[in-house]
GROMACS .gro file of C-alpha atoms in nm:
model
   79
    1UNK     CA    1  -7.052   2.627   0.098
    2UNK     CA    2  -7.391   2.790   0.046
    3UNK     CA    3  -7.299   3.086   0.263
    4UNK     CA    4  -6.984   3.146   0.058
    5UNK     CA    5  -7.179   3.132  -0.267
    6UNK     CA    6  -7.440   3.375  -0.133
    7UNK     CA    7  -7.173   3.612  -0.004
    8UNK     CA    8  -6.992   3.608  -0.336
    9UNK     CA    9  -7.314   3.670  -0.529
   10UNK     CA   10  -7.398   3.969  -0.310
   11UNK     CA   11  -7.047   4.113  -0.346
   12UNK     CA   12  -7.054   4.065  -0.725
   13UNK     CA   13  -7.394   4.227  -0.765
   14UNK     CA   14  -7.286   4.516  -0.542
   15UNK     CA   15  -6.972   4.577  -0.750
   16UNK     CA   16  -7.154   4.548  -1.083
   17UNK     CA   17  -7.436   4.774  -0.967
   18UNK     CA   18  -7.192   5.038  -0.848
   19UNK     CA   19  -6.991   5.028  -1.171
   20UNK     CA   20  -7.293   5.039  -1.402
   21UNK     CA   21  -7.472   5.299  -1.190
   22UNK     CA   22  -7.171   5.531  -1.190
   23UNK     CA   23  -7.126   5.483  -1.564
   24UNK     CA   24  -7.488   5.547  -1.657
   25UNK     CA   25  -7.514   5.844  -1.421
   26UNK     CA   26  -7.193   5.989  -1.560
   27UNK     CA   27  -7.321   5.957  -1.915
   28UNK     CA   28  -7.650   6.128  -1.823
   29UNK     CA   29  -7.473   6.417  -1.650
   30UNK     CA   30  -7.215   6.456  -1.927
   31UNK     CA   31  -7.484   6.453  -2.197
   32UNK     CA   32  -7.684   6.714  -2.010
   33UNK     CA   33  -7.375   6.929  -1.961
   34UNK     CA   34  -7.288   6.904  -2.331
   35UNK     CA   35  -7.637   6.986  -2.460
   36UNK     CA   36  -7.764   7.247  -2.213
   37UNK     CA   37  -7.447   7.369  -2.045
   38UNK     CA   38  -7.579   7.269  -1.702
   39UNK     CA   39  -7.580   6.927  -1.534
   40UNK     CA   40  -7.922   6.977  -1.371
   41UNK     CA   41  -8.124   6.766  -1.614
   42UNK     CA   42  -7.866   6.487  -1.615
   43UNK     CA   43  -7.861   6.476  -1.236
   44UNK     CA   44  -8.241   6.453  -1.229
   45UNK     CA   45  -8.235   6.169  -1.482
   46UNK     CA   46  -7.962   5.986  -1.289
   47UNK     CA   47  -8.152   6.025  -0.961
   48UNK     CA   48  -8.479   5.912  -1.121
   49UNK     CA   49  -8.314   5.602  -1.266
   50UNK     CA   50  -8.161   5.521  -0.929
   51UNK     CA   51  -8.492   5.551  -0.746
   52UNK     CA   52  -8.677   5.353  -1.014
   53UNK     CA   53  -8.427   5.068  -1.015
   54UNK     CA   54  -8.423   5.062  -0.636
   55UNK     CA   55  -8.801   5.028  -0.624
   56UNK     CA   56  -8.790   4.759  -0.892
   57UNK     CA   57  -8.530   4.569  -0.691
   58UNK     CA   58  -8.742   4.592  -0.377
   59UNK     CA   59  -9.047   4.459  -0.561
   60UNK     CA   60  -8.850   4.168  -0.705
   61UNK     CA   61  -8.709   4.086  -0.361
   62UNK     CA   62  -9.055   4.089  -0.202
   63UNK     CA   63  -9.198   3.867  -0.476
   64UNK     CA   64  -8.914   3.617  -0.424
   65UNK     CA   65  -9.002   3.563  -0.057
   66UNK     CA   66  -9.121   3.213   0.025
   67UNK     CA   67  -9.500   3.178   0.061
   68UNK     CA   68  -9.629   3.274   0.403
   69UNK     CA   69  -9.333   3.498   0.488
   70UNK     CA   70  -9.345   3.872   0.511
   71UNK     CA   71  -9.047   4.108   0.499
   72UNK     CA   72  -9.091   4.177   0.871
   73UNK     CA   73  -9.091   3.816   0.992
   74UNK     CA   74  -8.715   3.813   0.948
   75UNK     CA   75  -8.586   3.580   1.218
   76UNK     CA   76  -8.271   3.411   1.099
   77UNK     CA   77  -8.322   3.049   1.000
   78UNK     CA   78  -8.216   2.802   1.262
   79UNK     CA   79  -7.990   2.511   1.171
   0.00000   0.00000   0.00000
């Protein structure tokens, strides 16, 4: 049961992240195209947001590790 819940949560967050990321990036590129005539600034903004959110996600994931565990001590838990 827990594995199914975890799998569903990962799939949902992946789908939502893809949808919102594409939407926000599209808005940034379209706004840049409309104001300056070139998508360069919008692409830079979209890339910067992507990198920033990725780093934020990595920091949150590291902080959520149980005490005494490091990201590299990743042996799968044994039943």
